[in-house]
């Protein structure tokens, strides 16, 4: 058994070898909390939640760190726009992110550090880098000297002479325009912290280097984030950390975006779809299926049609689960997933191929139900539950119990009403009035209900919208 991951730094899929046998350490660039999350933000959390679950299934002890960037240029700009304290905006949106992660079934991280809680670690890192000639202070700012680090740009594979380094307002005193800010000098009305080089606030890149070092040490296994973070963020993290003396990340794993009309989903483009609104329109477990089942390196082009397709596909799985439970009672997940599923997941987290095994097993289970082979149906459900558990999509898992509970009261009312209509249909069938029976079924279908005739009598379920 060998897990293989696509390593951005190597531009190829590599066998995964942990630094410490039996343990995996993961650092994921988490939320920048200037606004509430859209589904593009949550996709990253979902992809690495599945990675974490697969490592755990394979027997690894996983330490998963997902940071919160609670101070940066964007948050300060929002503070001015809304005339609210920066910390109030950050806290509200941090809660919105956590609500989104929880709603879509992401396991909580081992540690979730905030940038503002780690200024002492940042100061210590800057002091060391200045002493070693990799950084310098100017006008209250502290900059990293990119020419002092020979390995700079190896991740993004750019040429230094062609580099256009993003710069912010007030970044004065640079020796080279390509040097980047580790610490930004105080400006009127902005939050500040004291340092030996003057009052100011952290730069975005320094935050992650310092927090990764604190929680995972000088070397760790996997650093994750979206493709848009490769440069400048991850490139600058590497420069700071390695110049400081850390080996830093051994594997760099990046997830693709959720797009709309070909553009990356982002707040600045005005094309974002907020998680808080989406969970009102779609069941959270369906959103997880939609965002989590494409390959993590594949773009997802958002559309309601594709969401409906995901809803329909998951309904087929869920329907099988419900039918077996109705027939045989509770069924525990298998101890092991089928070999074909494991092979797909080991190969760079091949969720689409793994999901194909789920659907094949569901079809086999439905065939067993049709043949009244209870034992085979139960065996297939045990396998399906094991696979869905790895993907965080098991509808019988307690993490989705709250979603089910919310609809229990309404389900009972609807069930009583539908049963009355189904009784009328059964009476029509008994007198061989097939026209009326079919008309009743069609009317229920138009209302979004699917009616299935079984040896135990008719049963109904919600169909895809």
C-alpha angles and dihedrals in degrees: 000000000000125000113215125201135187105246112205092203091057095035089224144078111272134190108256114240114175121222089233119034112251095011134093126193119198130184116192123188101235136186128338097205106212091115142006117285127264122205091266090065093048093049090071091052090049095049093052091042087060090047090051092048091050093051089050091049089052088057102260124140102232128208107193120188120187114176132209118222099210098166127047142114094283094052091049091049090052089050090057094044094050097033090231131127112271091233092054092054091046095049095048092049093044087058090048090054092049090048088053094049091048094046091055094048102256114159113239114260121254087239130008107188124187119224094230090059093062107053093121090057090049092050091051091050093049092048091054093046092050091049090052094049096249096110139029139193122238130168091345092308125108117216134191113233101226094192090060091066113065094195094059114134096015091123096051093030096223129149113250093218090058095044122125105194114202110242132192133219114285096021094139131157099044116160089206125020088227094061112105132222119255093171128021123214119244118273127192112280095009127117114259142188127199121254135164087261097051141279116315146109138267126277115235097246096050092056095065096042090054096044094046089052093048097049103030104025131229093320133027138168113245133020114191141186145120124307090250090066097062089091131057100354104047094034090055093045090056093049093051096043098045094043086052089055103261123131085212121183122007095196129031114206122183129187124213125241138261105241136196117204088348096305125113109259106251141150092238092059092049092231101109125129110212117227091221089061097039094057088057091057101035134034108258092233089057090051089051090051091049096048100032105045102062113083110277091237093052123091117242114216105208120229136143089236092060089047090053089051090053090049091052093047092050091046088061090054094043092047091056091049092051094047094053093047090050090051102038108017125234116355121196120222118261116260089237135033119234113279093244091055092049092048091053094048093047089055101077093306094298095194096165091057091043090050090053087060089052092053092045090052090048090053090050089050092050090051089052090051091050089052090047089240098151095175094055092044091053091049091052092048091052089055093045092051091050092052095043089049091060089051093045090242105110104131090203094055116110091240088073095041092096091054089053093044093055090063099040097096094045091044090057092053093046091046091055092050094045091048090057090054092044090052088056089050092049090051090052091049091049091057090043093246093149094166092061093041092052091045091054091049091049092050091052089049091053087054090057098261124127117209120203124188112220135171087260092054135268119328129189136208138172111272127212113288 
